[in-house]
XYZ file of C-alpha atoms in Angstrom:
528
model
C 2.055 -31.358 -0.470
C -0.195 -30.377 2.389
C 1.071 -28.246 5.192
C -0.705 -27.103 8.407
C -0.077 -24.006 10.428
C -2.118 -22.245 13.117
C -1.274 -18.857 11.789
C -0.616 -18.418 8.075
C 0.753 -14.949 7.184
C 0.788 -13.967 3.492
C 3.235 -11.012 3.176
C 6.321 -9.855 4.945
C 6.201 -6.138 5.379
C 5.860 -4.221 8.701
C 2.242 -5.502 9.230
C 3.185 -9.189 8.535
C 6.323 -9.293 10.562
C 4.996 -7.386 13.625
C 1.893 -9.631 13.635
C 4.156 -12.768 13.483
C 6.264 -11.588 16.425
C 3.164 -10.864 18.441
C 1.438 -14.198 17.919
C 4.750 -16.124 18.265
C 5.137 -14.386 21.583
C 1.822 -15.780 22.739
C 2.970 -19.393 22.038
C -0.466 -20.408 20.630
C 0.715 -22.580 17.711
C 2.804 -22.779 14.516
C 3.381 -19.569 12.649
C 4.393 -19.478 8.956
C 5.173 -16.336 6.909
C 4.829 -16.660 3.029
C 7.134 -14.197 1.172
C 6.514 -13.582 -2.481
C 10.216 -13.019 -3.162
C 12.655 -12.379 -0.274
C 11.905 -11.126 3.234
C 13.638 -7.991 2.411
C 11.548 -6.895 -0.580
C 8.437 -5.225 0.710
C 6.824 -1.729 0.481
C 7.851 -1.000 4.025
C 11.417 -0.595 3.068
C 10.641 2.114 0.567
C 8.913 4.369 3.124
C 11.434 7.141 3.526
C 9.562 9.818 5.550
C 8.740 8.336 8.921
C 6.127 7.318 11.438
C 3.501 9.615 12.851
C 2.823 9.465 16.653
C 2.036 12.154 19.158
C 5.361 12.458 21.024
C 5.969 16.126 22.080
C 3.194 16.481 24.673
C 4.151 20.155 25.384
C 2.657 21.188 21.997
C 0.935 18.209 20.518
C -1.958 15.887 21.577
C -4.134 13.094 20.191
C -7.052 15.397 19.224
C -4.700 17.447 16.908
C -3.488 14.158 15.205
C -7.175 12.990 14.922
C -8.196 16.173 13.406
C -5.314 16.329 10.895
C -6.222 12.809 9.799
C -9.892 13.573 9.317
C -9.130 16.653 7.307
C -6.662 14.846 5.102
C -9.187 11.956 4.551
C -11.782 14.495 3.383
C -13.958 13.491 6.307
C -14.674 9.968 4.915
C -12.331 8.413 7.530
C -13.939 6.237 10.183
C -13.539 8.165 13.481
C -13.268 4.929 15.497
C -10.376 3.724 13.357
C -8.631 7.108 13.443
C -8.966 7.266 17.225
C -7.692 3.674 17.622
C -4.569 4.238 15.506
C -3.691 7.718 17.088
C -4.218 6.775 20.696
C -2.305 3.427 20.326
C 0.531 4.855 18.295
C 2.935 5.717 21.271
C 2.795 2.187 22.726
C 3.403 0.644 19.337
C 6.437 3.047 18.731
C 7.957 1.522 21.989
C 7.304 -2.016 20.411
C 9.300 -1.028 17.354
C 12.114 0.360 19.493
C 12.029 -2.813 21.524
C 12.465 -4.875 18.495
C 15.612 -2.864 17.580
C 14.324 0.026 15.475
C 16.436 3.250 15.889
C 14.826 6.658 15.381
C 16.811 9.785 15.164
C 17.336 11.874 18.332
C 18.652 15.363 19.166
C 21.581 15.980 21.366
C 19.373 16.300 24.450
C 18.011 12.754 23.924
C 14.557 13.743 22.643
C 13.309 12.489 19.337
C 14.165 14.727 16.375
C 10.592 15.252 15.037
C 9.779 16.247 11.489
C 6.699 17.844 10.192
C 5.064 16.787 6.899
C 2.280 18.049 4.700
C -1.130 17.975 6.391
C 0.257 17.763 9.971
C -0.368 20.700 12.306
C 2.635 19.760 14.544
C 6.074 18.222 14.476
C 5.247 14.455 15.272
C 7.087 12.450 12.567
C 9.620 10.126 14.096
C 12.299 9.066 11.449
C 15.661 7.479 10.781
C 17.375 9.904 8.391
C 15.482 9.512 5.056
C 15.157 5.688 5.128
C 12.843 5.062 8.067
C 11.050 2.176 6.300
C 14.325 0.420 5.563
C 15.383 0.848 9.228
C 12.067 -0.696 10.504
C 12.318 -3.437 7.981
C 15.870 -4.279 9.095
C 14.993 -4.362 12.750
C 11.959 -6.550 12.278
C 13.722 -8.926 9.891
C 16.397 -9.523 12.502
C 13.768 -10.153 15.124
C 11.769 -12.526 12.920
C 14.823 -14.457 11.694
C 15.970 -14.891 15.291
C 12.605 -16.224 16.461
C 12.494 -20.068 16.104
C 8.749 -20.235 16.253
C 8.313 -18.355 12.980
C 8.887 -20.369 9.768
C 9.722 -18.194 6.716
C 8.945 -19.423 3.231
C 10.742 -17.137 0.664
C 9.999 -17.144 -3.046
C 6.525 -18.712 -2.390
C 3.422 -17.045 -4.052
C -0.166 -17.236 -2.805
C -2.444 -18.202 -5.698
C -5.802 -18.293 -4.047
C -7.230 -18.370 -0.441
C -9.223 -21.530 0.294
C -12.953 -21.154 1.034
C -15.836 -23.498 1.021
C -16.192 -22.783 -2.707
C -13.229 -25.210 -3.068
C -15.311 -27.909 -1.419
C -18.045 -27.616 -3.949
C -20.250 -25.205 -2.048
C -21.799 -22.251 -3.890
C -20.427 -18.965 -2.442
C -21.833 -15.624 -3.406
C -21.338 -12.093 -2.082
C -24.703 -12.504 -0.277
C -23.626 -15.721 1.508
C -24.036 -15.129 5.220
C -20.792 -16.697 6.084
C -17.646 -17.436 3.982
C -14.805 -19.267 5.695
C -11.093 -19.267 4.942
C -9.240 -22.507 5.514
C -5.818 -21.442 4.218
C -4.329 -20.827 0.875
C -2.944 -22.535 -2.206
C 0.769 -21.602 -2.489
C 3.006 -21.867 -5.520
C 6.387 -23.164 -4.471
C 9.785 -22.325 -6.130
C 9.588 -25.546 -8.084
C 6.412 -24.554 -9.846
C 4.072 -26.813 -7.853
C 1.130 -25.591 -5.956
C 0.934 -26.798 -2.354
C -2.026 -26.652 0.036
C -1.492 -24.668 3.194
C -4.229 -25.456 5.748
C -4.551 -22.847 8.558
C -6.732 -22.040 11.432
C -6.079 -18.326 10.952
C -4.954 -16.607 7.768
C -3.631 -13.122 7.607
C -3.405 -11.050 4.449
C -0.412 -8.661 4.486
C 0.361 -8.457 0.753
C 0.987 -4.658 0.552
C -0.078 -2.303 -2.216
C -1.008 -2.299 -5.923
C 1.056 0.494 -7.359
C 2.371 -1.854 -10.138
C -0.828 -1.605 -11.969
C 0.365 1.938 -13.086
C 3.169 2.734 -15.412
C 5.131 4.737 -12.826
C 5.043 3.976 -9.168
C 7.114 4.357 -5.938
C 6.204 0.732 -5.196
C 8.351 -2.305 -6.065
C 7.466 -4.309 -9.083
C 5.901 -6.987 -6.893
C 3.145 -4.692 -5.693
C 0.449 -6.181 -7.882
C -2.535 -6.065 -5.457
C -2.452 -9.802 -4.812
C -4.327 -9.679 -1.509
C -7.209 -7.534 -2.737
C -7.638 -9.650 -5.783
C -7.690 -12.990 -3.921
C -10.219 -11.755 -1.353
C -12.445 -10.269 -4.107
C -12.409 -13.445 -5.996
C -13.376 -15.287 -2.735
C -16.399 -12.913 -2.460
C -14.964 -10.906 0.417
C -15.736 -7.137 0.777
C -13.451 -4.581 -0.830
C -13.949 -0.854 -0.143
C -12.525 2.620 -1.258
C -10.430 1.325 -4.137
C -10.998 4.595 -6.106
C -8.782 6.400 -3.656
C -5.330 5.824 -5.127
C -2.743 8.202 -3.679
C -0.224 9.567 -6.104
C 2.990 10.809 -4.490
C 3.630 14.294 -5.835
C 7.353 14.031 -5.825
C 9.022 10.902 -7.251
C 12.445 11.457 -8.849
C 12.038 11.937 -12.570
C 14.666 9.545 -14.129
C 13.456 7.811 -17.342
C 13.838 3.988 -16.976
C 13.210 3.830 -13.314
C 9.466 3.352 -12.899
C 8.925 0.243 -10.674
C 9.956 1.706 -8.233
C 10.553 5.223 -9.152
C 12.782 6.758 -6.505
C 10.751 8.611 -3.786
C 11.623 12.188 -2.775
C 10.123 12.106 0.670
C 7.380 14.503 1.783
C 9.751 15.441 4.660
C 11.842 17.377 2.133
C 8.843 19.670 1.656
C 8.348 19.811 5.335
C 12.056 20.738 5.613
C 11.456 23.729 3.354
C 11.603 22.431 -0.187
C 9.727 24.627 -2.747
C 8.020 23.434 -5.910
C 9.060 25.336 -9.038
C 8.791 25.391 -12.735
C 11.995 24.983 -14.924
C 12.286 28.710 -15.109
C 12.208 29.021 -11.316
C 8.728 30.359 -10.828
C 6.708 28.950 -8.056
C 3.141 27.784 -8.665
C 1.586 26.258 -5.505
C 0.160 29.601 -4.612
C -2.402 29.221 -7.403
C -3.762 26.079 -5.739
C -3.609 26.220 -1.868
C -2.752 28.684 0.800
C -0.527 25.972 2.450
C 1.762 26.124 -0.661
C 4.144 23.226 -0.941
C 2.928 21.756 2.363
C -0.583 21.216 1.067
C -1.869 17.576 1.316
C -0.554 15.188 -1.335
C -3.676 15.107 -3.477
C -3.725 18.817 -4.012
C -0.038 19.025 -4.756
C -0.130 16.029 -7.190
C -3.050 17.571 -9.071
C -1.213 20.908 -9.076
C 1.836 19.371 -10.602
C -0.119 17.347 -13.071
C -1.898 20.475 -14.254
C 1.176 22.617 -14.552
C 2.901 19.783 -16.473
C 0.038 19.620 -18.936
C -0.190 23.457 -19.203
C 3.418 23.798 -20.083
C 4.058 20.550 -21.856
C 6.491 19.299 -19.254
C 7.662 15.827 -18.305
C 8.407 17.053 -14.688
C 8.578 20.028 -12.427
C 11.307 20.806 -9.746
C 11.748 20.696 -5.974
C 14.259 23.213 -4.753
C 16.184 22.939 -1.528
C 19.228 24.972 -2.826
C 18.429 27.759 -0.333
C 18.850 25.507 2.645
C 22.112 24.917 4.408
C 23.941 22.256 2.292
C 25.460 20.311 5.235
C 22.060 20.202 6.988
C 20.450 18.999 3.779
C 23.020 16.208 3.437
C 22.625 15.262 7.061
C 18.852 14.951 6.929
C 18.644 13.359 3.450
C 21.774 11.397 2.907
C 20.114 8.709 0.730
C 18.331 11.211 -1.507
C 21.711 13.184 -1.728
C 23.595 10.162 -2.874
C 20.813 8.896 -5.241
C 20.533 12.287 -7.017
C 24.366 12.570 -7.035
C 24.614 9.224 -8.900
C 22.667 10.696 -11.783
C 24.506 14.031 -11.814
C 22.314 16.152 -9.597
C 23.778 17.954 -6.535
C 20.629 18.719 -4.614
C 22.575 21.439 -2.482
C 23.149 23.340 -5.797
C 20.595 21.871 -8.374
C 16.799 21.626 -8.292
C 15.479 18.143 -8.113
C 13.343 16.958 -11.097
C 10.103 15.404 -9.762
C 6.699 14.197 -10.977
C 3.746 12.402 -9.393
C 3.762 8.635 -9.251
C 1.208 5.942 -8.045
C 2.113 5.590 -4.326
C -0.394 4.291 -1.826
C -3.823 2.532 -1.865
C -6.176 4.056 0.799
C -8.813 1.366 0.092
C -8.566 -2.460 0.085
C -9.973 -5.437 1.995
C -12.557 -4.027 4.399
C -11.729 -4.887 8.033
C -13.100 -4.044 11.490
C -11.265 -2.638 14.407
C -9.614 -6.031 15.065
C -8.461 -6.441 11.511
C -11.130 -9.047 10.765
C -12.281 -9.205 7.104
C -15.843 -10.111 6.037
C -14.536 -13.687 5.510
C -14.404 -15.748 8.738
C -10.900 -16.600 10.050
C -9.216 -14.164 7.583
C -7.622 -10.937 8.717
C -6.053 -8.217 6.621
C -3.354 -5.860 7.686
C -1.243 -3.029 6.252
C -1.835 -1.528 2.841
C -3.933 -4.283 1.445
C -6.592 -3.558 4.105
C -9.142 -0.747 4.361
C -9.416 0.001 8.040
C -11.141 3.292 7.488
C -8.205 5.413 8.844
C -7.321 7.021 5.503
C -10.738 7.844 4.131
C -10.396 9.707 0.934
C -6.703 10.431 1.222
C -3.873 9.276 3.578
C -2.165 11.700 5.897
C 1.569 11.454 5.355
C 3.377 8.902 7.664
C 0.127 7.341 9.074
C 0.548 4.034 7.160
C 3.380 2.523 9.052
C 1.835 3.179 12.508
C -1.507 2.008 11.231
C 0.098 -1.343 10.218
C 1.589 -2.010 13.658
C -1.501 -0.768 15.655
C -3.721 -3.123 13.716
C -1.207 -6.051 13.815
C -1.371 -5.653 17.499
C -5.237 -5.596 17.543
C -5.396 -8.656 15.189
C -2.868 -10.531 17.146
C -4.771 -10.170 20.420
C -8.059 -11.149 18.665
C -6.759 -14.100 16.816
C -4.762 -15.506 19.777
C -8.143 -15.530 21.729
C -10.065 -17.441 18.971
C -7.406 -19.634 17.313
C -8.275 -22.610 19.562
C -11.932 -22.294 18.403
C -10.827 -23.398 14.942
C -9.967 -26.857 13.377
C -8.095 -27.645 10.230
C -10.385 -28.503 7.411
C -9.085 -31.943 6.138
C -11.626 -32.050 3.145
C -9.773 -29.395 1.092
C -8.680 -30.818 -2.300
C -5.232 -30.421 -3.632
C -4.676 -28.027 -6.483
C -5.069 -29.254 -10.063
C -2.024 -27.956 -11.788
C -2.044 -29.782 -15.107
C -1.133 -28.053 -18.269
C 1.988 -26.437 -19.822
C 2.943 -22.930 -20.857
C 4.719 -22.013 -24.115
C 7.059 -19.180 -24.746
C 4.479 -17.538 -26.877
C 2.062 -17.487 -23.913
C 4.740 -15.892 -21.765
C 5.056 -13.114 -24.278
C 1.386 -12.539 -24.299
C 1.412 -12.221 -20.434
C 4.300 -9.554 -20.647
C 2.337 -7.623 -23.175
C -0.883 -7.691 -21.227
C 0.929 -6.447 -18.065
C 2.197 -3.452 -20.170
C -1.360 -2.794 -21.397
C -2.726 -2.724 -17.847
C -0.182 -0.057 -16.854
C -1.084 2.027 -19.927
C -4.879 1.743 -19.371
C -4.667 2.637 -15.699
C -2.225 5.515 -16.124
C -4.042 7.069 -19.120
C -7.659 6.615 -17.954
C -7.776 6.070 -14.166
C -5.043 8.381 -12.999
C -4.818 11.672 -11.074
C -7.639 13.377 -13.090
C -10.531 11.285 -14.303
C -13.717 11.527 -16.406
C -16.630 9.328 -17.193
C -15.357 8.925 -20.738
C -11.845 7.827 -19.620
C -13.158 5.496 -16.926
C -15.595 3.815 -19.514
C -12.745 3.322 -21.840
C -10.697 1.658 -19.084
C -13.620 -0.541 -18.189
C -13.953 -1.809 -21.670
C -10.275 -2.542 -22.217
C -9.816 -4.193 -18.928
C -12.820 -6.292 -19.580
C -11.252 -7.570 -22.879
C -7.950 -8.389 -20.967
C -9.937 -10.129 -18.222
C -11.564 -12.554 -20.625
C -8.376 -13.299 -22.416
C -6.532 -13.916 -19.221
C -9.233 -16.093 -17.554
C -9.191 -18.372 -20.671
C -5.437 -18.629 -20.405
C -5.435 -19.302 -16.681
C -7.904 -22.268 -17.087
C -5.826 -24.067 -19.751
C -2.175 -23.655 -18.862
C 0.123 -24.522 -16.037
C 0.075 -21.443 -13.844
C 3.104 -19.269 -13.112
C 3.633 -16.295 -10.842
C 3.582 -13.986 -13.854
C 0.213 -15.233 -14.919
C -1.215 -14.974 -11.424
C 0.133 -11.420 -11.006
C -1.466 -10.400 -14.298
C -4.750 -11.870 -13.262
C -4.534 -10.009 -9.952
C -3.624 -6.638 -11.567
C -6.590 -6.918 -13.864
C -8.922 -7.619 -10.966
C -7.495 -4.638 -9.014
C -7.661 -2.394 -12.112
C -11.313 -3.261 -12.462
C -12.128 -2.548 -8.735
C -10.418 0.796 -8.890
C -12.235 1.591 -12.136
C -15.646 0.384 -11.020
C -15.471 2.319 -7.698
C -14.316 5.438 -9.423
C -17.374 5.179 -11.805
C -19.767 4.648 -8.826
C -18.523 7.813 -6.958
C -20.333 10.671 -8.560
C -18.343 13.447 -6.896
C -14.830 14.740 -6.568
C -13.628 13.596 -3.094
C -10.235 13.212 -1.618
C -7.868 11.447 -4.140
C -10.714 10.806 -6.600
C -10.932 13.748 -8.868
C -13.262 13.698 -11.905
C -13.887 16.558 -14.286
C -17.533 15.473 -14.718
C -18.345 15.884 -10.947
C -15.729 18.490 -9.828
C -17.426 19.182 -6.332
C -18.418 17.183 -3.265
C -21.803 15.492 -3.466
C -22.917 17.363 -0.267
C -21.870 20.735 -1.893
C -24.782 20.327 -4.347
C -27.445 20.213 -1.659
């Protein structure tokens, strides 16, 4: 089947839904949103902490937020991107509220602002400890109520369509690469052709390439992989953020339950099993140090003492206040026999957020014409070497707004490309091949966690490269001869993403931000 839409949105998190609402409001054409599973299942709903925005002007201002972001990003962040997100944040908060999002307020009506690691002021708007889920709820309601937005659930994007599919030779040096839509696998196992004037990649993160992640199992880096195969520009993939405090509960790995950064902002203290603190050995900010420093500190302490986890202690805080601020964490821990008002919480680092991705400009435009990228799959330049806590949700809506304004202005300049061929989906897949796919997915997780994790080295990265190369060759041979499935496509994407993380880690000959290597333990500029 061939479908035609003016705006084709691949992904359904905060970036995809807010973009859809904005272009639908402009009444510039048909809007379609492709959801890999259901509209509900997106990384957005797993974001507990909140949304960063300068709100209390008595003590806070844009320059402070900009400076905090630059420091957290290890001064790799693009200043223009940082300024755009920070200065446009308050108006986008109003948009979220207008769509039905509720943020917690104090009795006097002012927002109940939190402070998280790396922030110099209290500027985190939140909804208890499930802010992402609240935003997702509000946006889903708004999207479902909008008759101009067509939602395709349980549809999977296989490839974006470029002139390569028309027989043209496309290389990374080609002056112009055009996106004409995407090939989409439908629930019946057939690949349909979706032609579009504008395509928007909002596929979220890639944490599932690691053994333990706070991301859902569907976070397989599909957007980055599709754009990379289409010869688009990918940037900063070496900067993988590991959240320092996921709940240690064997068996829950995709996702591992997140113990929000806000709990350390609230006063939580990291400790060893014997009750000793350790962050004083690593940073003067103690448990409020940026995530990369805290994650490496926990990782080192676990290795020194042979531990599976450390602890986060909030037992010294008022029990009722703790339950009020963190009701979901309280209930989750209680369900596994931990009363956080009396017991320390077992925590360990887990793959959490990708700071790099599809390189875009200030309008969200990728290096491929007619293709935008928003949210975690994009690299706007905001995060640099390390994401400041709670900057990601606001980045998604700010760039969705910029991309919506830009694409609405240009959509009438484009036509549908009627020459695009339909997908050749001949072939069959046996049960044996399905077993091989499952095993290969497991291998990718082991390779990335063991060799391309929190602490890296040239030897580990080379070993990852060699093993990923073998998996790549095996998987590409399989892809060319069997009828495709979502599992096979996800495996292919995970290998591509693993390769990109590893290659860019090898190329960065310094320790910077989230990328720490024992072979180059200092900044490149420190050597001068």
